[in-house]
Short mmCIF file of C-alpha atoms in Angstrom, two decimals:
data_model
loop_
_atom_site.label_atom_id
_atom_site.label_comp_id
_atom_site.label_asym_id
_atom_site.label_seq_id
_atom_site.Cartn_x
_atom_site.Cartn_y
_atom_site.Cartn_z
CA GLU A 1 0.00 0.00 0.00
CA ILE A 2 1.27 3.45 -0.91
CA VAL A 3 1.48 5.76 2.09
CA LEU A 4 1.26 9.53 1.70
CA THR A 5 3.01 11.65 4.31
CA GLN A 6 2.15 15.33 4.53
CA SER A 7 4.27 17.99 6.13
CA PRO A 8 4.13 20.03 8.15
CA ALA A 9 1.22 18.83 10.28
CA THR A 10 0.39 22.46 11.09
CA LEU A 11 1.48 25.58 9.25
CA SER A 12 1.00 29.00 10.87
CA LEU A 13 1.06 31.93 8.47
CA SER A 14 -0.47 35.36 8.00
CA PRO A 15 -2.75 36.57 5.21
CA GLY A 16 -0.70 37.68 2.23
CA GLU A 17 2.11 35.21 2.91
CA ARG A 18 3.06 32.30 0.67
CA ALA A 19 2.17 28.77 1.81
CA THR A 20 4.06 25.66 0.76
CA LEU A 21 2.57 22.27 1.67
CA SER A 22 4.36 19.00 1.01
CA CYS A 23 3.13 15.48 0.25
CA ARG A 24 5.55 12.57 -0.07
CA ALA A 25 4.58 9.13 -1.39
CA SER A 26 6.23 5.92 -0.18
CA GLN A 27 6.64 4.86 -3.82
CA SER A 28 6.07 6.51 -7.14
CA VAL A 29 2.53 7.52 -8.02
CA SER A 30 3.60 9.12 -11.31
CA SER A 31 1.42 12.23 -11.52
CA TYR A 32 -1.71 10.65 -10.06
CA LEU A 33 -2.01 13.05 -7.18
CA ALA A 34 -4.71 15.46 -6.07
CA TRP A 35 -5.11 18.10 -3.38
CA TYR A 36 -8.28 18.89 -1.44
CA GLN A 37 -9.26 21.69 0.90
CA GLN A 38 -11.59 21.10 3.84
CA LYS A 39 -13.08 23.78 6.05
CA PRO A 40 -14.73 22.97 9.40
CA GLY A 41 -18.15 21.38 8.99
CA GLN A 42 -17.81 21.17 5.21
CA ALA A 43 -17.05 18.47 2.70
CA PRO A 44 -13.62 18.48 1.05
CA ARG A 45 -13.22 20.40 -2.22
CA LEU A 46 -10.99 19.30 -5.08
CA LEU A 47 -8.29 21.90 -5.77
CA VAL A 48 -5.70 20.22 -7.99
CA TYR A 49 -5.59 16.93 -9.88
CA ASP A 50 -2.92 15.16 -11.93
CA ALA A 51 -0.43 16.93 -9.67
CA SER A 52 -0.65 20.32 -11.36
CA ASN A 53 -4.07 20.88 -12.97
CA ARG A 54 -6.40 23.24 -11.15
CA ALA A 55 -9.97 22.05 -10.81
CA THR A 56 -12.83 24.10 -12.17
CA GLY A 57 -13.31 27.40 -10.37
CA ILE A 58 -10.14 27.19 -8.27
CA PRO A 59 -8.30 30.54 -8.02
CA ALA A 60 -4.93 30.91 -9.73
CA ARG A 61 -3.18 31.48 -6.40
CA PHE A 62 -3.37 27.70 -5.87
CA SER A 63 -0.78 25.71 -7.79
CA GLY A 64 0.46 22.15 -7.63
CA SER A 65 3.76 20.67 -8.69
CA GLY A 66 5.83 17.52 -8.46
CA SER A 67 5.91 13.96 -9.74
CA ALA A 68 6.82 10.44 -8.67
CA THR A 69 7.16 10.73 -4.87
CA ASP A 70 7.39 14.43 -4.04
CA PHE A 71 4.58 16.91 -4.47
CA THR A 72 3.89 20.46 -3.40
CA LEU A 73 0.79 22.62 -3.11
CA THR A 74 1.60 26.32 -3.15
CA ILE A 75 -0.76 29.14 -2.25
CA SER A 76 0.95 32.26 -3.56
CA SER A 77 -0.70 34.86 -1.32
CA LEU A 78 -2.98 33.66 1.45
CA GLU A 79 -6.51 34.97 1.63
CA PRO A 80 -8.51 34.71 4.90
CA GLU A 81 -10.70 31.98 3.37
CA ASP A 82 -7.67 29.77 2.64
CA PHE A 83 -7.13 28.78 6.26
CA ALA A 84 -8.30 25.18 6.36
CA VAL A 85 -7.05 21.60 6.33
CA TYR A 86 -5.45 20.31 3.13
CA TYR A 87 -5.24 16.67 2.07
CA CYS A 88 -3.33 15.01 -0.73
CA GLN A 89 -4.72 11.86 -2.37
CA GLN A 90 -3.22 9.36 -4.77
CA ARG A 91 -4.52 6.73 -7.13
CA SER A 92 -2.77 3.38 -7.51
CA ASN A 93 -3.55 -0.22 -8.32
CA TRP A 94 -4.42 -1.23 -4.77
CA PRO A 95 -5.91 0.17 -2.75
CA PRO A 96 -7.06 2.44 -5.51
CA TYR A 97 -7.18 5.59 -3.40
CA THR A 98 -5.38 6.74 -0.27
CA PHE A 99 -5.15 10.10 1.47
CA GLY A 100 -2.43 11.84 3.40
CA GLN A 101 -3.08 12.67 7.05
CA GLY A 102 -3.62 16.36 6.32
CA THR A 103 -1.93 19.70 6.92
CA LYS A 104 -3.75 22.30 8.99
CA LEU A 105 -3.11 25.81 7.72
CA GLU A 106 -3.85 28.23 10.53
CA ILE A 107 -3.71 31.97 10.98
CA LYS A 108 -0.60 33.19 12.76
CA GLU B 1 -25.57 22.01 -11.06
CA VAL B 2 -24.15 18.79 -9.70
CA GLN B 3 -25.63 17.76 -6.36
CA LEU B 4 -25.04 14.77 -4.14
CA VAL B 5 -27.30 14.42 -1.11
CA GLU B 6 -26.67 11.69 1.44
CA SER B 7 -29.24 10.37 3.89
CA GLY B 8 -29.76 7.47 6.25
CA GLY B 9 -27.21 8.17 8.95
CA GLY B 10 -27.97 7.83 12.63
CA LEU B 11 -27.22 6.01 15.85
CA VAL B 12 -26.87 2.24 15.73
CA LYS B 13 -25.64 -0.35 18.21
CA PRO B 14 -22.50 -2.40 17.61
CA GLY B 15 -23.36 -5.37 15.42
CA GLY B 16 -26.25 -3.51 13.84
CA SER B 17 -26.96 -2.49 10.27
CA LEU B 18 -27.67 0.72 8.41
CA ARG B 19 -28.22 1.71 4.78
CA LEU B 20 -27.05 5.05 3.45
CA SER B 21 -28.37 6.61 0.27
CA CYS B 22 -26.91 9.28 -1.98
CA ALA B 23 -29.25 11.04 -4.42
CA ALA B 24 -27.42 12.45 -7.43
CA SER B 25 -28.50 15.14 -9.86
CA GLY B 26 -27.02 17.50 -12.42
CA PHE B 27 -24.99 14.91 -14.32
CA THR B 28 -25.42 11.59 -16.10
CA PHE B 29 -25.28 9.34 -13.04
CA SER B 30 -25.22 6.10 -15.01
CA ASN B 31 -21.90 7.08 -16.63
CA ALA B 32 -20.18 7.90 -13.35
CA TRP B 33 -17.96 5.92 -11.07
CA MET B 34 -18.93 6.68 -7.48
CA THR B 35 -17.26 6.19 -4.13
CA TRP B 36 -17.90 6.46 -0.43
CA VAL B 37 -15.32 8.22 1.73
CA ARG B 38 -15.57 8.51 5.51
CA GLN B 39 -14.11 10.73 8.18
CA ALA B 40 -14.04 9.73 11.84
CA PRO B 41 -14.56 12.62 14.29
CA GLY B 42 -11.48 14.83 14.31
CA LYS B 43 -9.62 12.52 11.93
CA GLY B 44 -8.60 12.43 8.28
CA LEU B 45 -10.25 11.04 5.17
CA GLU B 46 -10.54 7.31 4.49
CA TRP B 47 -11.71 5.73 1.24
CA VAL B 48 -14.41 3.13 1.92
CA GLY B 49 -15.38 1.69 -1.44
CA ARG B 50 -16.06 2.27 -5.10
CA ILE B 51 -18.58 1.21 -7.75
CA LYS B 52 -17.83 1.58 -11.42
CA SER B 53 -20.38 2.49 -14.06
CA LYS B 54 -22.24 -0.41 -15.68
CA THR B 55 -20.51 0.32 -18.97
CA ASP B 56 -17.22 -0.27 -17.15
CA GLY B 57 -18.50 -3.47 -15.58
CA GLY B 58 -20.34 -2.11 -12.54
CA THR B 59 -17.82 -3.79 -10.26
CA THR B 60 -17.20 -2.85 -6.65
CA ASP B 61 -14.06 -2.58 -4.54
CA TYR B 62 -13.74 -2.09 -0.81
CA ALA B 63 -11.13 -0.98 1.67
CA ALA B 64 -9.80 -3.74 3.90
CA PRO B 65 -11.48 -2.51 7.14
CA VAL B 66 -14.98 -2.81 5.62
CA LYS B 67 -14.64 -5.66 3.12
CA GLY B 68 -17.19 -8.39 3.79
CA ARG B 69 -19.34 -6.08 5.94
CA PHE B 70 -20.21 -3.19 3.59
CA THR B 71 -21.88 -3.39 0.18
CA ILE B 72 -22.12 -0.61 -2.39
CA SER B 73 -24.85 -0.67 -5.01
CA ARG B 74 -26.47 1.71 -7.44
CA ASP B 75 -29.86 2.25 -9.02
CA ASP B 76 -29.27 4.17 -12.22
CA SER B 77 -33.02 4.50 -12.82
CA LYS B 78 -33.26 6.46 -9.57
CA ASN B 79 -29.87 8.22 -9.81
CA THR B 80 -29.08 6.86 -6.37
CA LEU B 81 -26.05 5.29 -4.75
CA TYR B 82 -26.29 3.06 -1.69
CA LEU B 83 -24.02 1.86 1.09
CA GLU B 84 -25.30 -1.14 3.03
CA MET B 85 -23.40 -1.46 6.30
CA ASN B 86 -23.62 -4.63 8.39
CA SER B 87 -21.87 -5.88 11.54
CA LEU B 88 -21.10 -2.30 12.47
CA LYS B 89 -18.28 -1.59 14.86
CA THR B 90 -17.59 1.43 17.05
CA GLU B 91 -14.67 2.28 14.77
CA ASP B 92 -17.11 2.74 11.88
CA THR B 93 -18.36 5.93 13.55
CA ALA B 94 -17.77 8.69 11.01
CA VAL B 95 -19.27 11.15 8.59
CA TYR B 96 -19.85 9.29 5.34
CA TYR B 97 -19.52 11.19 2.07
CA CYS B 98 -20.51 10.03 -1.37
CA THR B 99 -18.35 11.38 -4.17
CA ARG B 100 -18.21 11.32 -7.94
CA VAL B 101 -15.01 10.01 -9.47
CA ILE B 102 -13.33 11.69 -12.44
CA LYS B 103 -10.56 10.25 -14.62
CA SER B 104 -10.93 7.04 -12.57
CA SER B 105 -8.78 8.76 -10.01
CA TYR B 106 -10.13 11.81 -8.21
CA PHE B 107 -13.23 13.01 -6.37
CA ASP B 108 -14.61 16.15 -7.96
CA TYR B 109 -18.00 16.42 -6.25
CA TRP B 110 -18.86 15.52 -2.68
CA GLY B 111 -22.11 15.34 -0.80
CA GLN B 112 -22.57 17.17 2.50
CA GLY B 113 -22.05 13.94 4.44
CA THR B 114 -24.18 11.92 6.83
CA LEU B 115 -23.10 11.00 10.35
CA VAL B 116 -23.11 7.38 11.44
CA THR B 117 -22.59 6.77 15.15
CA VAL B 118 -22.03 3.22 16.37
CA SER B 119 -22.44 3.08 20.11
CA SER B 120 -24.17 1.03 22.76
#
């Protein structure tokens, strides 16, 4: 089973700053990686898929990069509504889908 | 507008059963792969199971913790997805989300979730 490890567990930043979130896979997942944002009491929302493609309606300040085992989600300039928990997710042969444990982005 | 609306959650005793439903609208449900994802209180996301479209075989797959106890089915005439849960354990307590799958790989639409609590 492919394990996704996200770091840091918690990231404390201020609005306007740049956020860099990491997701590392225990073995290569090629580019089959997505990022989701979840706010308290809400369902997750797809932000990025295939490592670097923004989902429909996602602002340009969100960008994804990486391949194989190392991936990054960057938020170029934090808006107040960006403070949330972020999950990465990969697709493989089995199990077909796994998630990272999440990174909480909190206001400093 | 795509909508997924779950229902059927509630309180059930260990060993009991529950059936969740997910009503879909705004897209061609019969063409979609669908999954269930759960989230225990204060925890992360866990994939539960998947059902492919009938044109792709309609097969199901399950995560190890629920295999043999949970069954996913679909009624394309009603645009509805189901999750039949048997032999429930306290560790099955979670919010259960239904999601649509895109590119066989990712979850682009999620329902609002329904809470299942397994407790005596």
